[in-house]
XYZ file of C-alpha atoms in Angstrom:
623
model
C 8.362 11.453 17.055
C 10.843 13.660 15.233
C 11.085 15.862 18.293
C 11.931 12.851 20.506
C 14.414 11.555 18.069
C 16.177 14.945 18.073
C 15.793 15.020 22.043
C 17.446 11.617 22.481
C 20.276 12.760 19.622
C 21.040 15.955 21.555
C 21.076 13.976 25.137
C 23.474 11.231 23.752
C 25.556 13.852 22.579
C 25.711 15.693 25.850
C 26.813 12.616 27.630
C 29.483 11.823 25.007
C 30.770 15.058 25.839
C 30.717 14.506 29.483
C 32.509 11.416 29.258
C 35.111 12.797 27.133
C 35.533 15.639 29.903
C 35.838 12.768 32.491
C 38.405 10.816 30.556
C 40.589 14.031 30.400
C 40.162 14.576 34.206
C 41.338 11.280 35.304
C 44.539 12.043 33.334
C 44.712 15.587 34.746
C 44.050 14.097 38.145
C 46.267 11.260 38.225
C 49.199 13.793 37.129
C 48.104 16.479 39.170
C 48.185 14.276 42.431
C 51.742 13.301 41.899
C 52.833 16.988 41.437
C 51.160 17.898 44.487
C 53.056 14.683 45.946
C 56.357 15.863 44.939
C 56.272 19.416 45.573
C 54.839 20.512 42.027
C 58.596 19.778 40.401
C 58.430 17.023 37.757
C 62.310 16.434 38.376
C 61.163 15.007 41.997
C 59.088 12.471 40.536
C 60.378 9.263 40.664
C 60.031 7.613 37.071
C 58.315 4.141 38.388
C 55.245 6.203 39.490
C 54.744 8.269 36.139
C 54.981 4.332 34.194
C 52.406 3.483 36.978
C 50.029 6.172 36.370
C 50.057 5.597 32.175
C 50.247 1.676 32.646
C 46.940 1.909 34.540
C 45.673 4.739 32.923
C 42.894 3.095 30.527
C 41.083 0.609 33.550
C 40.947 3.812 35.647
C 39.464 6.078 32.896
C 36.790 2.846 32.320
C 36.307 2.621 36.226
C 35.425 6.471 36.597
C 33.006 6.300 33.442
C 31.201 3.125 34.647
C 31.016 4.656 38.333
C 29.649 8.058 37.289
C 26.963 6.407 34.941
C 26.053 4.501 37.984
C 25.836 7.615 40.410
C 23.978 9.220 37.497
C 26.227 12.176 36.771
C 25.337 11.891 33.052
C 21.470 11.669 33.844
C 21.394 15.198 35.805
C 19.887 18.759 34.673
C 23.029 20.641 35.090
C 21.254 23.955 34.546
C 19.518 23.047 37.962
C 22.884 21.530 39.818
C 22.557 22.124 43.824
C 23.451 20.251 46.965
C 22.460 16.637 45.897
C 24.514 17.019 42.578
C 27.729 17.838 44.461
C 27.131 14.881 47.219
C 26.950 12.418 44.229
C 30.314 13.946 42.859
C 31.990 13.387 46.252
C 30.707 9.751 46.726
C 31.358 8.765 42.945
C 34.887 10.251 43.179
C 35.754 8.237 46.788
C 34.321 5.334 45.470
C 36.480 5.331 42.351
C 39.420 6.119 44.210
C 38.782 3.309 46.519
C 38.315 0.809 43.657
C 41.231 1.889 42.220
C 43.478 1.362 44.937
C 42.610 -1.801 45.725
C 42.758 -2.574 42.123
C 46.522 -1.439 41.728
C 47.411 -2.951 45.033
C 45.747 -6.312 43.602
C 48.158 -5.830 40.481
C 51.035 -5.356 42.167
C 51.233 -1.651 41.162
C 52.371 0.668 44.229
C 51.581 4.562 44.399
C 52.473 6.749 47.335
C 50.233 6.451 50.335
C 49.284 10.276 50.057
C 48.557 10.309 46.321
C 45.285 8.511 46.393
C 43.847 11.317 48.947
C 45.375 13.784 46.592
C 43.942 12.296 43.486
C 40.342 11.927 44.837
C 40.460 15.564 46.097
C 41.537 16.997 42.370
C 38.999 14.766 40.429
C 36.229 15.861 42.751
C 37.399 19.614 42.392
C 37.890 18.960 38.200
C 34.365 16.831 38.392
C 32.723 20.017 40.088
C 34.068 22.573 37.902
C 33.268 20.708 34.779
C 29.387 19.808 35.663
C 29.083 23.501 37.379
C 30.819 25.482 34.924
C 27.191 25.323 32.794
C 25.531 26.782 35.711
C 27.532 29.143 36.412
C 27.983 30.692 32.822
C 24.134 30.590 32.431
C 24.014 32.858 35.542
C 26.798 35.138 34.482
C 24.945 35.204 30.758
C 21.748 36.174 32.744
C 23.206 38.559 34.745
C 24.893 40.519 31.787
C 21.888 40.374 29.640
C 19.852 41.676 32.698
C 22.145 44.696 33.095
C 21.871 45.486 29.903
C 17.904 45.605 29.889
C 18.312 48.172 33.015
C 14.873 49.254 33.713
C 13.041 46.315 32.125
C 14.013 44.171 35.173
C 11.439 43.658 37.800
C 12.604 44.111 41.313
C 11.131 41.559 43.793
C 10.949 41.069 47.261
C 10.427 37.016 48.213
C 8.378 36.407 51.458
C 9.162 33.439 53.019
C 12.699 31.766 53.859
C 12.056 28.406 53.591
C 12.090 25.416 50.766
C 9.634 27.217 48.382
C 11.652 30.408 48.613
C 14.857 28.446 47.737
C 13.540 26.821 44.820
C 12.026 30.167 43.637
C 15.277 32.031 43.770
C 17.465 29.548 42.281
C 14.984 29.388 39.327
C 14.715 33.308 39.105
C 18.264 33.355 38.980
C 18.925 30.795 36.269
C 15.959 31.124 33.836
C 16.675 32.804 30.677
C 13.110 33.978 30.393
C 12.417 35.437 33.536
C 13.773 39.089 34.058
C 13.391 39.404 37.462
C 15.775 40.199 40.437
C 15.462 39.193 43.997
C 16.225 42.189 45.972
C 15.456 41.098 49.367
C 13.764 38.126 51.334
C 11.206 38.587 54.319
C 10.821 35.895 56.868
C 9.459 36.257 60.303
C 11.822 34.033 61.970
C 14.219 36.423 63.655
C 17.052 34.315 63.669
C 17.034 34.485 59.823
C 17.157 38.043 60.025
C 20.771 39.096 58.233
C 21.425 35.914 56.669
C 21.080 35.398 53.119
C 19.061 32.482 51.063
C 20.911 31.749 47.598
C 22.703 35.016 48.276
C 19.787 37.048 48.899
C 19.502 39.065 51.947
C 16.608 38.380 54.601
C 15.974 41.887 55.961
C 13.155 41.101 58.599
C 10.032 39.977 59.404
C 6.506 41.161 58.010
C 7.001 44.604 60.026
C 9.733 45.097 57.380
C 7.703 44.814 54.126
C 6.498 48.365 53.494
C 9.783 49.724 54.592
C 11.900 47.138 52.733
C 9.557 48.107 49.666
C 10.576 51.531 49.737
C 14.324 50.916 50.349
C 14.954 48.452 47.370
C 12.508 50.013 45.092
C 10.458 46.628 44.816
C 7.969 46.121 41.847
C 6.406 42.990 42.602
C 5.993 40.816 45.880
C 5.662 37.224 45.433
C 4.678 35.011 49.075
C 6.283 31.903 49.020
C 5.082 30.180 51.640
C 2.755 27.413 50.324
C 2.247 25.664 53.668
C 1.092 28.632 55.990
C -2.695 29.119 56.913
C -4.954 31.182 54.495
C -4.901 33.603 57.774
C -1.437 34.382 57.689
C -1.538 34.800 53.764
C -4.226 37.197 54.314
C -2.729 39.422 56.984
C 0.585 39.330 54.865
C -1.344 40.467 51.562
C -2.824 43.265 53.992
C 0.678 44.442 54.441
C 1.967 43.911 51.123
C -1.174 46.023 49.451
C 0.249 48.879 51.565
C 3.333 49.033 49.263
C 1.260 49.214 46.074
C 3.634 46.466 44.400
C 2.168 43.573 42.390
C 1.485 40.636 44.312
C 1.706 37.192 43.623
C 1.773 33.822 45.479
C 3.029 30.114 45.087
C 0.910 27.163 44.421
C 0.018 24.588 47.212
C 2.723 22.747 49.566
C 1.993 19.072 47.618
C 3.397 20.783 44.584
C 6.441 21.729 46.284
C 6.737 18.126 48.010
C 6.530 16.466 44.163
C 8.921 19.136 42.987
C 6.377 20.790 40.650
C 7.226 24.331 42.113
C 7.882 26.223 39.074
C 7.736 29.928 38.363
C 5.400 29.786 35.891
C 2.979 28.506 38.341
C 3.164 31.990 40.194
C -0.375 33.194 40.472
C -1.854 36.730 41.629
C -3.346 37.160 44.738
C -6.989 36.738 44.416
C -9.631 38.091 46.543
C -10.693 34.538 47.945
C -7.074 34.549 49.664
C -7.933 37.416 51.563
C -10.966 35.989 53.193
C -8.462 34.876 55.971
C -9.805 31.067 56.900
C -9.177 27.708 55.655
C -10.935 26.287 52.757
C -13.915 23.907 53.722
C -13.262 20.299 53.599
C -16.238 17.709 53.260
C -16.307 13.686 53.633
C -15.910 12.742 49.977
C -16.591 8.983 50.942
C -20.406 10.280 52.503
C -20.952 12.214 49.400
C -20.113 9.449 46.780
C -21.929 6.888 49.170
C -25.506 8.365 48.701
C -24.807 9.483 44.841
C -22.627 7.023 43.454
C -24.974 4.774 40.923
C -28.256 7.191 41.264
C -30.323 8.977 39.024
C -29.537 12.699 40.017
C -31.737 15.384 38.666
C -30.079 18.927 38.926
C -32.724 22.237 38.154
C -31.043 25.480 37.337
C -28.059 23.194 36.504
C -26.806 25.687 34.287
C -26.375 28.146 36.776
C -23.365 29.393 38.919
C -24.727 26.910 41.704
C -26.367 24.218 39.878
C -23.659 24.154 37.486
C -20.877 23.398 40.225
C -23.520 21.053 41.810
C -23.197 18.864 38.131
C -19.305 19.189 38.369
C -19.168 17.442 41.738
C -21.876 14.997 41.147
C -20.227 13.908 38.122
C -17.246 12.876 39.731
C -19.288 10.650 41.937
C -19.980 8.605 39.219
C -24.026 8.735 39.204
C -25.981 6.710 37.177
C -27.400 9.277 35.210
C -27.145 13.083 35.904
C -30.038 15.270 34.464
C -29.572 18.695 33.993
C -32.824 20.932 33.605
C -32.198 24.826 32.808
C -34.434 26.998 31.038
C -31.590 29.077 29.854
C -30.322 27.181 26.853
C -26.715 28.802 26.220
C -25.810 28.062 30.346
C -27.039 24.489 29.746
C -25.096 24.081 26.675
C -22.042 25.076 28.362
C -21.955 22.911 31.363
C -22.904 19.901 29.002
C -19.882 20.480 26.806
C -17.687 20.732 30.045
C -18.977 17.361 31.386
C -18.578 15.743 28.168
C -14.934 17.017 28.352
C -14.170 15.576 31.633
C -16.506 12.782 31.939
C -16.737 11.016 28.606
C -18.505 8.027 30.242
C -21.198 9.886 31.963
C -24.507 9.123 31.409
C -25.421 12.732 30.593
C -28.716 14.012 29.696
C -29.542 17.893 29.471
C -32.981 19.204 29.050
C -34.460 22.666 28.354
C -37.644 23.428 30.490
C -38.986 25.935 33.213
C -40.116 24.605 36.763
C -43.063 26.855 36.339
C -44.515 24.330 33.695
C -46.388 21.625 35.490
C -46.687 19.427 32.616
C -43.133 19.622 31.182
C -41.795 18.828 35.082
C -43.925 15.825 35.496
C -43.152 14.266 32.344
C -39.621 14.665 33.021
C -40.010 12.923 36.394
C -42.135 10.324 34.883
C -39.414 9.315 32.244
C -36.420 9.699 34.011
C -37.662 8.718 37.796
C -34.628 10.430 39.721
C -33.940 8.854 42.669
C -32.235 12.309 44.141
C -32.949 16.290 43.267
C -31.508 19.382 43.895
C -33.504 22.149 43.202
C -31.174 24.984 42.537
C -33.676 26.800 40.128
C -34.199 30.381 41.098
C -34.350 34.035 40.610
C -31.829 35.428 42.918
C -30.901 38.919 42.228
C -32.465 41.001 44.974
C -33.147 44.277 43.276
C -34.416 43.229 40.069
C -36.992 40.961 42.159
C -37.967 43.924 44.051
C -39.119 45.637 40.476
C -40.748 42.279 39.615
C -42.300 40.762 42.639
C -44.895 38.536 41.090
C -41.696 37.092 38.567
C -40.257 36.332 41.755
C -43.049 34.458 43.542
C -44.035 32.531 39.957
C -40.654 31.041 39.479
C -39.226 30.667 43.271
C -42.366 29.509 45.122
C -44.883 28.046 42.449
C -41.667 26.522 40.384
C -40.640 25.134 43.746
C -43.750 23.776 44.386
C -44.390 22.279 41.247
C -41.285 20.678 41.378
C -41.690 19.261 44.753
C -45.164 17.722 43.834
C -43.377 15.983 41.086
C -40.768 14.398 43.410
C -43.664 13.168 45.368
C -45.876 11.896 43.439
C -42.930 9.805 41.452
C -41.250 8.616 44.598
C -37.867 10.798 44.318
C -36.094 9.344 47.555
C -33.999 12.617 48.745
C -35.035 16.090 47.513
C -32.502 19.076 48.537
C -33.405 22.553 47.878
C -31.253 25.221 47.641
C -31.860 28.480 50.138
C -30.353 31.632 51.159
C -29.501 33.279 54.566
C -31.837 36.083 52.744
C -34.867 34.038 54.012
C -34.053 34.639 57.530
C -36.467 37.778 58.966
C -36.379 38.785 54.875
C -36.145 42.480 53.698
C -36.873 41.969 50.051
C -39.374 39.898 47.974
C -36.460 37.534 47.110
C -35.601 36.516 50.509
C -39.366 35.958 51.226
C -40.177 33.869 48.433
C -37.069 31.299 49.383
C -38.565 31.314 52.663
C -41.862 30.079 51.418
C -39.801 27.536 49.632
C -38.313 26.298 52.723
C -42.100 26.322 54.325
C -42.688 24.445 51.240
C -40.207 21.731 51.791
C -40.904 21.474 55.659
C -44.874 20.940 55.060
C -44.152 17.951 52.416
C -41.487 16.432 54.514
C -44.287 15.750 56.641
C -46.579 14.085 54.370
C -44.562 12.374 52.169
C -42.368 9.295 51.672
C -39.532 12.021 50.115
C -36.941 13.228 52.543
C -37.326 16.857 51.565
C -34.894 19.432 53.219
C -33.214 22.379 52.352
C -29.674 24.177 52.503
C -29.207 27.542 53.495
C -25.857 29.751 52.841
C -24.982 33.336 52.077
C -23.275 34.775 49.236
C -20.546 33.015 46.988
C -17.729 34.393 45.327
C -17.916 34.539 41.647
C -21.521 33.671 41.466
C -24.079 35.355 38.620
C -24.804 38.634 40.327
C -21.982 38.573 42.807
C -20.419 41.653 44.103
C -16.874 40.809 42.860
C -17.294 40.473 38.971
C -19.068 44.275 39.425
C -15.998 45.400 41.086
C -13.355 44.002 38.794
C -15.589 45.415 35.514
C -15.617 49.240 37.656
C -11.735 48.801 38.515
C -10.905 47.819 34.640
C -13.230 51.114 33.799
C -11.269 53.083 36.024
C -13.972 53.408 38.721
C -15.286 54.696 40.824
C -16.269 51.182 42.667
C -19.841 51.582 44.124
C -20.812 50.231 47.865
C -23.904 50.612 48.782
C -22.841 51.429 52.802
C -19.450 51.940 54.369
C -20.851 49.429 57.375
C -22.667 46.947 54.872
C -21.495 43.175 55.912
C -21.771 40.063 54.205
C -20.328 35.989 54.759
C -18.681 34.788 52.031
C -17.535 31.233 50.737
C -16.276 30.496 47.276
C -18.617 28.151 44.894
C -17.084 24.666 45.275
C -17.037 25.084 48.953
C -20.744 25.946 49.304
C -21.555 23.235 46.989
C -19.694 20.622 48.366
C -21.152 21.199 52.186
C -24.916 21.334 50.272
C -23.797 17.401 48.749
C -22.640 16.575 52.318
C -25.510 18.100 54.006
C -27.636 16.165 51.702
C -25.948 13.098 52.798
C -27.331 13.942 56.501
C -30.616 14.207 55.853
C -33.563 12.620 56.952
C -36.396 14.554 55.998
C -37.766 18.202 57.185
C -34.234 19.824 58.171
C -33.006 23.124 56.972
C -28.992 22.858 57.265
C -27.372 26.123 57.964
C -23.758 26.324 56.580
C -21.023 28.315 58.538
C -19.668 30.832 56.210
C -16.907 31.965 58.447
C -16.275 35.371 59.662
C -18.254 38.241 57.627
C -16.535 40.507 55.683
C -17.236 44.251 55.319
C -17.802 45.065 51.563
C -15.918 48.015 51.563
C -12.957 46.481 52.882
C -13.366 43.990 50.060
C -13.311 46.814 47.387
C -9.992 47.995 48.939
C -8.422 44.857 48.921
C -9.480 44.533 44.909
C -8.369 47.729 44.060
C -4.898 47.139 45.663
C -4.445 43.864 43.961
C -5.355 45.451 41.040
C -2.431 47.656 41.664
C -4.004 50.988 42.285
C -4.523 53.059 45.630
C -7.993 53.320 46.999
C -9.383 56.791 46.868
C -6.481 58.196 45.124
C -6.330 55.915 41.691
C -9.401 54.472 42.212
C -12.544 56.261 43.999
C -15.196 54.337 46.284
C -18.622 55.893 45.893
C -21.163 54.981 48.241
C -24.517 54.515 46.619
C -27.375 54.146 49.414
C -28.808 50.828 50.555
C -30.853 49.189 47.599
C -34.536 48.493 47.724
C -34.808 45.675 49.857
C -31.286 45.408 50.978
C -30.201 44.689 54.608
C -26.509 46.007 56.386
C -26.117 42.286 57.275
C -27.367 38.880 56.913
C -28.799 36.287 59.654
C -28.430 32.565 59.541
C -31.698 31.762 61.642
C -34.627 33.127 62.875
C -35.147 33.820 66.947
C -37.312 30.615 67.079
C -34.753 28.521 65.177
C -31.994 26.957 67.401
C -28.841 25.173 65.877
C -27.660 21.449 66.038
C -24.543 20.091 65.265
C -23.764 17.705 62.626
C -20.862 15.488 61.713
C -19.583 18.265 60.286
C -18.833 21.449 62.405
C -19.316 23.463 59.210
C -23.043 22.376 58.612
C -25.650 23.003 61.532
C -29.377 22.053 61.555
C -31.956 24.681 62.495
C -35.129 23.580 64.376
C -38.255 23.628 62.180
C -40.745 25.948 63.393
C -44.307 24.414 63.755
C -47.066 25.967 61.331
C -50.403 24.784 60.216
C -50.153 22.872 56.847
C -53.734 23.569 55.487
C -53.899 27.285 56.494
C -50.453 27.239 54.939
C -51.646 25.657 51.462
C -54.780 27.952 51.366
C -52.592 30.872 51.571
C -50.649 29.549 48.735
C -53.522 29.271 46.339
C -54.801 32.617 46.937
C -51.135 33.793 46.181
C -51.035 32.182 43.175
C -54.015 33.654 41.586
C -52.777 37.025 42.752
C -49.446 36.741 41.267
C -50.785 35.237 37.763
C -53.652 38.076 37.888
C -50.570 40.465 37.981
C -52.115 42.022 41.164
C -50.209 44.869 42.868
C -51.080 42.925 46.893
C -48.585 40.527 46.489
C -46.195 41.562 49.333
C -49.030 42.075 51.495
C -50.438 38.766 50.779
C -46.251 37.359 51.393
C -46.568 39.012 54.990
C -49.078 37.348 55.755
C -47.582 33.910 55.014
C -44.054 34.953 56.472
C -44.520 37.277 59.145
C -40.619 38.006 59.808
C -40.823 39.452 56.238
C -40.165 43.208 56.431
C -42.098 44.724 53.902
C -40.635 48.172 52.465
C -42.470 51.251 53.257
C -44.664 52.345 50.284
C -44.871 49.084 48.604
């Protein structure tokens, strides 16, 4: 409250000061207009004209103050004054002159006809000087301070010569807190080359980025093109990486429209910006439609995928959200986050293992969920290769127990989170997830519950993802380890993948395996190089890249579907449906019973038994 009073008082004082200056401007404009009319000679001015000026001075001043207030010339932030403010000054001055002309004529007071044109011109000039001098002195002060700082000034290249760049450069020039100097501007529009924006030269298109960075000794590059495609940003960022300069970008175009773009919103270009594709969009109304006012249960709700599922489900206003996780720390974090963001959400957080039959049955019996998202799983490929029995216990039989509970207690829809590693698997984790898919499809044929699976690839930033590992290795000075120079993967952000999972759930009728389109594959070594450059280093000079060889069970590339599966499109072109592969359900469940006995007896024959259930599983040699 005290701060607001101080601010109001300061604003009032500034307005009073401007009014005093404007009153003085009216006096000066009136006298100067007469002097200009009579060749700058006081002797030639006829005394009745001077008397008329002083006679009408008070009403003229009042007219100016009222008109300027109406045109909000006492409300603008003059440190950011631009064309709009200049336009308002001109309009206000013209209106004032016309009003004064009519007023004096009505009062029978006569002035030379040319006086009024000269008066309007002088009033505009003086008002512009008084208003824009503040901005001018701030800029001169900044130049003086920056000149004293010398080498501390960051030399900046701006890419883009549009509205966002105009806002950005203006703020860089006026801010007292930013010690950056824009040396040059890049834009692909050839007609702009050689021209200036806010006094900064446009030196060429993207082909000039590297040479201009060297010529102007650029320290920092800012991409000021919030409305261009992700593909264009990725292409330009790739070129900028060759300069070794720090790279930043502006936020989205909607913030520009709302006049929210500020230098404080600049952010470093992230690895997501280099994927070179547009973000995935979904039909939010379809998601809200089937999740709203429902009891929704998420297993593994504290994990990277599970927690994002909970966030997006909470936004759809379910009747109740139940989070089940074995790890109490993860569960606690998502619980506290959702409590803060959605205080009215009916939230239940339970610590439980999907491997515990009685515990899962009791949860389903007590809460009677309508919809279940099953994200609980062991996912780390090399670790599961060393502990195959645990992979089967948790992934296969944890899923089976959850599926049975869903069937027994009348769940309407059950969505399994699967992986592209389930396709022609070369590791036990992928094979275990393929068995999970088979369980879901088998139960869809015998249950009233709609059982479906959603299959997708790697997600950026998830637990165990390669990106956090690379960042840590770069932080430690390298080397960055890549298993193979030709290894490729499909990538998607966690929110993108989860939003598609939720929409796939809306398409479910039972038995489908939904396959998400992950975009174009990315070479892991290119990902590593880009991340090194984004961190300000040169690959294989500052930070070395080492190839460690494929890990146990690892493929050079992942596949989205098996040879027998065909894809059918859905209403969302990023989601397809794989045709189910026929199998004998009874024989399948008999083999599962034998497998269960084997894993709990800790036998070493698990891989061979899994291969009988999943014929496409390529068991590693010597296992």
